[in-house]
C-alpha positions as a printed NumPy array, in Angstrom:
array([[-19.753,  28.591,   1.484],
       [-15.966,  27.616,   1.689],
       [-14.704,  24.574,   2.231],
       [-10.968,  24.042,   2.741],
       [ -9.439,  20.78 ,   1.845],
       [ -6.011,  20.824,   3.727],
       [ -3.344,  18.307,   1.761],
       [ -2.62 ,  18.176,  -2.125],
       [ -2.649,  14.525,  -2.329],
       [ -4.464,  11.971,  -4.39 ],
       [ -7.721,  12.349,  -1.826],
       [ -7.713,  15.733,  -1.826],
       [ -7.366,  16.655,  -5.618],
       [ -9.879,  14.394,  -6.451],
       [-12.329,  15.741,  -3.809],
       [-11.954,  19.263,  -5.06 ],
       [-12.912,  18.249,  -8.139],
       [-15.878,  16.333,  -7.04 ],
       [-16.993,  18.989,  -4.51 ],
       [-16.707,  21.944,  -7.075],
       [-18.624,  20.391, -10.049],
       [-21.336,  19.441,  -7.755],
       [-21.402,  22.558,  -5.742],
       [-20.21 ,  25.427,  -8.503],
       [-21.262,  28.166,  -6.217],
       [-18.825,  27.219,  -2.845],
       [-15.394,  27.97 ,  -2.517],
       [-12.895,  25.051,  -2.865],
       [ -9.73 ,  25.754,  -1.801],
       [ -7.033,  22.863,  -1.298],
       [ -4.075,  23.924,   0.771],
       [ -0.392,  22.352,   0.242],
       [  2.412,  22.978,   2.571],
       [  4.66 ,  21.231,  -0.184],
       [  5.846,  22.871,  -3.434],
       [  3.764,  20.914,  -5.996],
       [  0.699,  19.223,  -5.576],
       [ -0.203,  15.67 ,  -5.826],
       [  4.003,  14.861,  -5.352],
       [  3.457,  11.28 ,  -3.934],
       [  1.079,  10.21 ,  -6.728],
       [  3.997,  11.629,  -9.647],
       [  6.358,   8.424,  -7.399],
       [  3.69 ,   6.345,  -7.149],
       [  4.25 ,   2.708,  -9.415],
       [  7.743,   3.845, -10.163],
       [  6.812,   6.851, -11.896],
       [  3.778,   4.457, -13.363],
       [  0.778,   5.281, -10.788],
       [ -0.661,   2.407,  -9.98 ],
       [ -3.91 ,   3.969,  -9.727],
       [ -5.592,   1.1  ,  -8.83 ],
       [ -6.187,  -2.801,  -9.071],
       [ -8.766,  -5.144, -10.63 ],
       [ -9.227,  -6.975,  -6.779],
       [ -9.472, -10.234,  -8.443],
       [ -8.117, -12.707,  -5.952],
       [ -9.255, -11.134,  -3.4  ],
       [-11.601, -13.293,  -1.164],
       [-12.019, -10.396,   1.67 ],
       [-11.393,  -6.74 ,   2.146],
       [ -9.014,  -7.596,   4.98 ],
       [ -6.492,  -9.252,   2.825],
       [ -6.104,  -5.609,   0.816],
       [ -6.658,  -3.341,   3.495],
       [ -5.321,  -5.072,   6.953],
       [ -6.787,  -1.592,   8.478],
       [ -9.949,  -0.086,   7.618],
       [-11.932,  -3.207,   6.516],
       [-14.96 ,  -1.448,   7.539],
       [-14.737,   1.695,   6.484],
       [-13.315,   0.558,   2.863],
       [-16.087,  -1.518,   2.299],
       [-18.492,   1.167,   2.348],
       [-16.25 ,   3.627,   0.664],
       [-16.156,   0.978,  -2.433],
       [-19.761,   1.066,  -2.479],
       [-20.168,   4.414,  -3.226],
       [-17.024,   4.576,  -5.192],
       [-15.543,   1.151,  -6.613],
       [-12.73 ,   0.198,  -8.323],
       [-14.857,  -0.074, -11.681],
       [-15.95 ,   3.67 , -11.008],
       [-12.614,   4.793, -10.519],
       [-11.192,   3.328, -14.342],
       [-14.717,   4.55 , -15.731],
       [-13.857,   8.093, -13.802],
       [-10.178,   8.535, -15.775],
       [-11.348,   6.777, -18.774],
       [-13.595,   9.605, -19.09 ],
       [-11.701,  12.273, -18.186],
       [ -9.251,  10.652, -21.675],
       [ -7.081,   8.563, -19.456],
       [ -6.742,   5.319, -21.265],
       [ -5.986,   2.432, -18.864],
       [ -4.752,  -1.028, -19.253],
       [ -4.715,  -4.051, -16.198],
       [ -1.759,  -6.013, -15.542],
       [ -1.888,  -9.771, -15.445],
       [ -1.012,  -8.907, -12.117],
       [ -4.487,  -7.143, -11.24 ],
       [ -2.589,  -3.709, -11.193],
       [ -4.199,  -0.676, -13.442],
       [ -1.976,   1.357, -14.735],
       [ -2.247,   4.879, -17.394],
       [ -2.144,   3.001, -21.156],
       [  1.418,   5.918, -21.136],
       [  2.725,   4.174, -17.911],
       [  3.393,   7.751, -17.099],
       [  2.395,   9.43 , -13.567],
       [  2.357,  12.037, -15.206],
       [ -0.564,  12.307, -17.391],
       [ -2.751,  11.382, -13.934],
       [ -1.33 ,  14.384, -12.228],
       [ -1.903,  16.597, -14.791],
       [ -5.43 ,  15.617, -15.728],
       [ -6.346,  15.741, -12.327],
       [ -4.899,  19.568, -12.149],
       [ -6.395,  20.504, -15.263],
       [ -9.92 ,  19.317, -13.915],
       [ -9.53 ,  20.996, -10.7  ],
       [ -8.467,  24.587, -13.073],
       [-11.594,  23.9  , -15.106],
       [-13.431,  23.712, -11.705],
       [-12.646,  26.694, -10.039],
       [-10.149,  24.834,  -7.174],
       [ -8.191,  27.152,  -5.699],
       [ -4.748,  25.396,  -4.88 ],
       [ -1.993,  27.382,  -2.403],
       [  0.846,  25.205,  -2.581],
       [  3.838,  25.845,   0.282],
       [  0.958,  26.995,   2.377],
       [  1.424,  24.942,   5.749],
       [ -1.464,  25.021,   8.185],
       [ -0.492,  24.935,  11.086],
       [ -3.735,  25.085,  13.501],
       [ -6.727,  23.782,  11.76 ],
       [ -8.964,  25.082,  14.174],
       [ -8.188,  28.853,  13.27 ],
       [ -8.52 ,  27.872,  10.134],
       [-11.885,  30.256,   8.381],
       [-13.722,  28.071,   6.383],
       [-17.187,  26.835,   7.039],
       [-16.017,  22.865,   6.192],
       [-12.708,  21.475,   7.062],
       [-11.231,  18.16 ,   5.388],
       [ -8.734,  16.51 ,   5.933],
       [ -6.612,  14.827,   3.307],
       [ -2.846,  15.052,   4.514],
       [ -1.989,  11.181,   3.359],
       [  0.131,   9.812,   6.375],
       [  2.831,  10.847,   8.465],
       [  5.235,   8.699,   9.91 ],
       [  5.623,  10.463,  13.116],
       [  2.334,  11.861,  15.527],
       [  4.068,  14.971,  15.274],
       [  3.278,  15.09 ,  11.701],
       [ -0.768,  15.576,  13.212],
       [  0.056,  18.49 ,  15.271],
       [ -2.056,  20.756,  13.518],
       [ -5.329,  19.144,  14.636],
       [ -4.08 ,  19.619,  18.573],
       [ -7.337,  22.094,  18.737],
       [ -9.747,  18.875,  18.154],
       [-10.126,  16.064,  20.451],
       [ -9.291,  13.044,  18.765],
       [ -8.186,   9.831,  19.31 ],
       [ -4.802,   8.908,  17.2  ],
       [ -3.622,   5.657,  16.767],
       [ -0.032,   5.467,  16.627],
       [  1.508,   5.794,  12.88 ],
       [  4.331,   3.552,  12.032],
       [  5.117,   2.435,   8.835],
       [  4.004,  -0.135,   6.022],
       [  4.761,  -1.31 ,   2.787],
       [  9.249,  -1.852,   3.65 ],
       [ 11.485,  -4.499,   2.895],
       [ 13.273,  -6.584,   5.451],
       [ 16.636,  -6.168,   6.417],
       [ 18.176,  -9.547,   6.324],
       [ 22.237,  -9.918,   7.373],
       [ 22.902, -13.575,   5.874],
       [ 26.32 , -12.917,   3.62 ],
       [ 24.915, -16.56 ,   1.283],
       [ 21.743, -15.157,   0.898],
       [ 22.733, -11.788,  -0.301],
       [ 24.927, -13.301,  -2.916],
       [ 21.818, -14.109,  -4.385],
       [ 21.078, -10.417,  -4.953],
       [ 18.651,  -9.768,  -7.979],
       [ 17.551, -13.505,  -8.017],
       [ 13.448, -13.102,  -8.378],
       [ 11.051, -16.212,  -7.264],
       [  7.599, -15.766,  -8.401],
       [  5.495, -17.631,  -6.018],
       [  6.683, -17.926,  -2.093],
       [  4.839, -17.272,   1.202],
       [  6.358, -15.772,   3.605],
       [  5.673, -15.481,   7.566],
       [  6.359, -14.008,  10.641],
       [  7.588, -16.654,  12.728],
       [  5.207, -17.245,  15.76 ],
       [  2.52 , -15.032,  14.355],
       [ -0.553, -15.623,  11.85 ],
       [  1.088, -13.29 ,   9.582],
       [  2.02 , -14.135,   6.055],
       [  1.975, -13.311,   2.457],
       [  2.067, -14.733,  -1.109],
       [  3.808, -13.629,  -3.971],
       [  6.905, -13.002,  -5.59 ],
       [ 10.09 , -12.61 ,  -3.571],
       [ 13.363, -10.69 ,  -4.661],
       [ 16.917, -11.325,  -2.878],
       [ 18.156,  -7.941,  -2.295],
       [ 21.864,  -6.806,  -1.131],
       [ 19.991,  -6.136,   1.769],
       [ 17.453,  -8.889,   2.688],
       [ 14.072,  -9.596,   0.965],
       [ 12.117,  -7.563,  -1.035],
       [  9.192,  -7.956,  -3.729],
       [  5.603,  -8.345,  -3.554],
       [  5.576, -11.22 ,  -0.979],
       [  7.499,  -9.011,   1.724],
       [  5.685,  -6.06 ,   1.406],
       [  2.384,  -7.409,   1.547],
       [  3.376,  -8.833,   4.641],
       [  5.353,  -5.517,   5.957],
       [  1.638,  -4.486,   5.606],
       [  0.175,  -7.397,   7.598],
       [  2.569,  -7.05 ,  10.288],
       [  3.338,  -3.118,  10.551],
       [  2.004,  -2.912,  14.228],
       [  3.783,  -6.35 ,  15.305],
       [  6.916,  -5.967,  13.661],
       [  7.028,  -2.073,  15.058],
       [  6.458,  -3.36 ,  18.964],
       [  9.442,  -5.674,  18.563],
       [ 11.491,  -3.046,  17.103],
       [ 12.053,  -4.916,  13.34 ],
       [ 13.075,  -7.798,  15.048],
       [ 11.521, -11.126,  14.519],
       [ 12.237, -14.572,  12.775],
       [ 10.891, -14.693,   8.678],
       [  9.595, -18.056,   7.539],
       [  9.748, -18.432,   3.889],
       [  7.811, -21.279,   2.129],
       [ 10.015, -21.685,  -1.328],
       [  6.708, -23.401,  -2.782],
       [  8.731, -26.495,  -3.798],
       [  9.632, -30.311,  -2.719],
       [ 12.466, -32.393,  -3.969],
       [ 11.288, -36.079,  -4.7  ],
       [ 14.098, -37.183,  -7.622],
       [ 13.977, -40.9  ,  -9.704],
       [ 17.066, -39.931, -11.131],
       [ 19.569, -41.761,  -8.315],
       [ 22.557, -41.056, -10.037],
       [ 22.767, -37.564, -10.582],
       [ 24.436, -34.827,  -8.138],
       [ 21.212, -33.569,  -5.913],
       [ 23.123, -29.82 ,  -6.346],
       [ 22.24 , -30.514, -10.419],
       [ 18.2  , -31.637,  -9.829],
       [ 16.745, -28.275,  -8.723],
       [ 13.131, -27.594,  -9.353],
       [ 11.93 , -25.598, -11.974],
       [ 10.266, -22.695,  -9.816],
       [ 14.117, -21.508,  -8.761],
       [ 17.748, -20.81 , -10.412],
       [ 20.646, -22.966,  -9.886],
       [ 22.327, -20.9  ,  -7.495],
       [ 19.094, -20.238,  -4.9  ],
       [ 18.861, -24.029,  -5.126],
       [ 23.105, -24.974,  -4.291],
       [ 22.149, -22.328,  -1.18 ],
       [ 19.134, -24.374,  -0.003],
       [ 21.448, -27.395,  -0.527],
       [ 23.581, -26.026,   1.952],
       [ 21.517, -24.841,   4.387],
       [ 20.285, -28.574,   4.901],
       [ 23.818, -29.577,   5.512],
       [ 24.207, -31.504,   2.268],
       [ 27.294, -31.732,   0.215],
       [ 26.956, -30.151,  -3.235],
       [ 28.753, -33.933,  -4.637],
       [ 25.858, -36.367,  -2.938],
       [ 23.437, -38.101,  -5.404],
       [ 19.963, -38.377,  -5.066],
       [ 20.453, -42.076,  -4.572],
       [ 22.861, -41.469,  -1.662],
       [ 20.239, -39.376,   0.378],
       [ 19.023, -40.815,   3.05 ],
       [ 15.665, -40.09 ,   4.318],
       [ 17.044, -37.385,   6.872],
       [ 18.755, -35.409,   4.74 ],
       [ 15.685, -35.763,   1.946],
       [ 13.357, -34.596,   4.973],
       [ 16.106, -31.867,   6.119],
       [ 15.8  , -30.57 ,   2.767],
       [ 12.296, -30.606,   1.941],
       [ 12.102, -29.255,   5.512],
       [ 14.244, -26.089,   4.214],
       [ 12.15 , -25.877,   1.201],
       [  8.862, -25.016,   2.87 ],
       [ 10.312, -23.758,   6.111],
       [ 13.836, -21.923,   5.643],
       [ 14.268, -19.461,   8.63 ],
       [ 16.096, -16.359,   8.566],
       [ 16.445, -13.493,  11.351],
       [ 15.006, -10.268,  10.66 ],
       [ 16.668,  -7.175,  11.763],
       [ 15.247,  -4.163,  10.455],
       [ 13.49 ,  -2.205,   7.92 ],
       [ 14.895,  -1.358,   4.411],
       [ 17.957,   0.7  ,   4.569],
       [ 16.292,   2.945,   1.897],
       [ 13.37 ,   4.655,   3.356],
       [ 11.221,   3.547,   0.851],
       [  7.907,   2.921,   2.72 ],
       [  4.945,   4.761,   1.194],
       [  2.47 ,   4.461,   3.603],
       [  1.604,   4.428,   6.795],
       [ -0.357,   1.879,   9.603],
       [ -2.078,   4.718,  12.002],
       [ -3.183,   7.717,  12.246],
       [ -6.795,   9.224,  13.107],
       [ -8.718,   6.594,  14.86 ],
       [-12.359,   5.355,  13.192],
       [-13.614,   5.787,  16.497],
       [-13.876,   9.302,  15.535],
       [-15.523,   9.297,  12.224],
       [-19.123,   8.059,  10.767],
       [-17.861,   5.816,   8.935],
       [-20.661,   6.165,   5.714],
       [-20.065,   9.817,   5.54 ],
       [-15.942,  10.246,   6.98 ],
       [-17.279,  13.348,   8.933],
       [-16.258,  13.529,  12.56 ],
       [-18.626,  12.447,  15.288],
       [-17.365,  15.149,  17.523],
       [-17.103,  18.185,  15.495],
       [-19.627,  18.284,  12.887],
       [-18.371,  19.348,   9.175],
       [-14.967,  18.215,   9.959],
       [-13.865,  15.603,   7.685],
       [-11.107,  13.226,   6.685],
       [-10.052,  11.148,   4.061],
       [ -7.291,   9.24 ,   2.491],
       [ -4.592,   8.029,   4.735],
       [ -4.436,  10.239,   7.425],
       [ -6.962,   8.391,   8.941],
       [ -5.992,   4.694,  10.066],
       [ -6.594,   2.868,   6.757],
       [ -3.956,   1.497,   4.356],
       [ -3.597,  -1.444,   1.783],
       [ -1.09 ,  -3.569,   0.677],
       [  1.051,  -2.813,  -2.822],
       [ -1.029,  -2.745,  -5.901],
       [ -3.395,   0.327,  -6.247],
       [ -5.255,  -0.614,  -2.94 ],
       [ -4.226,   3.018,  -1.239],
       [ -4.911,   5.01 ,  -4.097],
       [ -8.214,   2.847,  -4.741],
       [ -8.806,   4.293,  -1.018],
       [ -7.705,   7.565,  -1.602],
       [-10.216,   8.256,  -4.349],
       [-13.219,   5.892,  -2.541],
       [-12.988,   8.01 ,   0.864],
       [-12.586,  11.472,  -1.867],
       [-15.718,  10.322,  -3.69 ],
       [-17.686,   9.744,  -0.483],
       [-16.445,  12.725,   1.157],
       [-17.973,  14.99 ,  -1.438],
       [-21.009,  13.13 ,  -1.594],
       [-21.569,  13.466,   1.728],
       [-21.112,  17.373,   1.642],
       [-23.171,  17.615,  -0.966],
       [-26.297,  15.666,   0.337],
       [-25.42 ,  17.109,   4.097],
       [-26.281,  21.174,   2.173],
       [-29.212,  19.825,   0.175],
       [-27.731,  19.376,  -3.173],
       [-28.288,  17.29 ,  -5.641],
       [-25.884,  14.843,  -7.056],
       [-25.574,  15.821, -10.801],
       [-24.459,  12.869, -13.171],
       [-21.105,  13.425, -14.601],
       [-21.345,  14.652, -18.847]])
C-alpha cells in the first residue's frame, strides 16, 4: 500500500511516523517542495518550539482555536496535550512548562524536536523527497493521499488540489501585530505591560495579556491573540479599524499634594503613565488635589478605554499562520478524511483551523497527525499497537 503525505511540516512528520510504526508493511512517503523538512517548526518559539501549552486558563476550546472548535475538540480526544509531552518525553525529549502555560524542549532548542522527529521517521522507514513540489495531487500514484501543507496565505498556494472539488474558505492571515502611526506612543518603544485587554472597537473582539509598544504599533501576547480573534474582520476592512486598550488600572490618589504626572500606578512605567496624562488633556504640573472630577473621570476614562487607529498589519511579515483554507464542510470531522473522495485526507493547517500564540497550532498539528493515522489504520483493519 502507499500512502503519500504531501508537506514536511509538523503534521506531516509526525503522521509518517505514526502511520509507519503501525503499518510497517505500507509505503510512507512524505513529499516537500522546500529544501529541508519541518522548516517552520526549526522558527517556531523563536528558535524555542513551543510545542505546545498546558491549556490551563482555558474555559473553552474557542478561546484557543477561534476556528476549528469542533474539529479540535475531537482531535484532543484522541490525541491531547498530555499525550503529546508523554509522546516526546518518550522519544528522550525532556520538557519543561512555562508559568505562562507554554511547553517548551528542557534545551529551548528547535532543534532537538526537528531532529528527533527525523531520526524517528529514518528508524521508520519514511521516505522523505524534499524540493519535490506536487503540483496536481490528483495524478499523484499512491493509494492514500494526505494532506499536510500547513497554510498558505494566498488560494493560489492550494492550486494543486484544483482536480478535487472542494470548498475553500478564504486564507488570510493570523497571529500579526498592529500597525499603529501615533509618534507619543511609539516613543514608548520596548515599554512591556503585563496585563491589558485589548479590543476591536465596535466588535466583540478582544484579548488579554501582555502588551509591548513597538516602533511600529502594538505587539505582544495581547495583540496577537486578538489578530487571531479578528483575522476575518480585520481582513474585510482592509487592517483598518479603531483598537481599544483597557490599561487594567484606575487612578484614585489621597496624596493631594503631589504632581498627578509623579502618582502612576504600579502595573506601568513612568513614561507610559506622563503619555496617558496627556492624552486626558492634563498638565504634567497639576496635583491630585487640583483635579477636578472631569479631568479624574477623563483620565480614568483613558485608563480603561484609550483609543488608537489601526492601520495595518506588522511591517515585518511575521504572521505564522493562517485563518482559512479547506473548509470542514468537506471533511468527517472524527477521522479528517474527505467526504467526497474517500482516502483523501488532511491535517494540520491547511484545513481552516488555527489557534492563538502559545503551542495551540502545533498542539493541532500533532492532534489532527495522531488522528489521521489512526484513522488509516482502523479504516485497513489494523490494529493499533501500543507504543514500547
Amino acid at each position: 500500500m502507499k500512502i503519500a503525505i504531501i508537506g514536511a511540516g509538523a503534521a506531516g512528520c509526525f503522521c509518517s511516523i505514526e502511520l509507519k510504526r503501525r503499518l510497517p508493511g505500507a509505503d510512507v512517503t512524505v513529499y516537500e517542495a522546500g529544501a529541508k523538512a519541518l522548516a517552520k517548526v526549526a522558527l517556531t518559539g523563536g528558535g524555542r518550539c513551543n510545542l505546545t501549552n498546558s491549556f490551563e486558563g482555558i474555559s473553552k476550546l474557542s478561546e484557543a482555536y477561534p476556528r476549528g472548535e469542533s474539529l479540535m475538540k475531537r482531535a484532543l480526544r484522541n490525541f491531547s496535550n498530555k499525550d503529546c509531552m508523554e509522546w516526546f518525553e518518550r522519544e528522550g525529549v525532556r520538557l519543561v512548562a512555562q508559568e505562562d502555560c507554554c511547553v517548551f524542549p528542557k534545551s529551548q532548542d528547535a532543534m532537538q524536536i526537528v531532529s528527533t522527529l527525523l531520526q524517528r521517521m529514518k528508524e521508520a522507514g519514511v521516505i522523505l523527497k524534499t524540493r519535490c513540489r506536487i503540483d496536481n495531487l490528483k495524478e499523484l500514484d499512491a493509494d492514500i493521499k494526505i494532506v499536510t501543507t500547513g497554510g498558505s496565505p494566498k488560494r493560489s498556494g492550494l492550486s494543486f488540489l484544483d482536480g478535487y472539488k472542494l470548498d475553500i474558505s478564504e486564507p488570510v492571515p493570523s497571529l500579526f501585530t498592529f500597525n499603529i502611526y501615533d509618534e507619543n506612543l511609539r516613543r514608548l518603544t520596548g515599554t512591556v505591560i503585563q496585563d491589558v485587554t485589548a479590543g476591536i472597537c465596535g466588535t466583540s473582539f478582544k484579548a488579554s495579556g501582555p502588551l509591548l509598544i513597538t516602533d511600529w504599533g502594538v505587539s505582544g501576547p495581547a495583540i496577537l491573540k486578538l489578530s487571531s480573534y479578528a483575522a476575518r474582520y480585520l481582513a474585510e476592512h482592509n487592517y483598518n479599524a479603531d483598537l481599544n486598550i483597557n490599561w487594567g488600572c484606575s487612578f484614585n490618589s489621597t496624596d493631594s499634594k503631589r504632581q498627578v504626572a509623579h502618582l502612576h500606578p504600579e502595573k506601568i512605567t513612568a513614561r507610559l503613565w506622563e503619555h496617558l496624562v496627556a492624552r486626558s488633556g492634563i498638565r504634567q504640573d497639576i496635583t491630585a488635589g487640583e483635579l477636578g472630577s472631569k479631568s479624574l473621570n477623563k483620565l480614568n476614562g483613558t485608563l480603561s478605554s484609550d483609543v488608537y487607529h489601526i492601520s495595518g498589519k506588522g511591517r515585518f511579515k511575521e504572521e505564522f499562520v493562517t485563518c482559512g483554507g479547506v473548509s470542514l464542510n468537506n471533511i468527517n470531522l472524527n477521522t479528517l478524511e474527505c467526504k467526497e473522495y474517500p482516502e483523501l485526507y488532511f491535517a494540520g493547517e491547511v484545513l481552516d483551523v488555527d489557534g492563538i500564540t502559545g503551542g495551540f497550532n502545533l498542539q493541532a498539528a500533532w492532534s489532527m497527525a495522531f488522528t489521521v493515522a489512526q484513522s488509516i489504520c482502523r479504516a485497513t483493519g489494523s490494529r493499533m499497537h501500543p507504543q514500547p
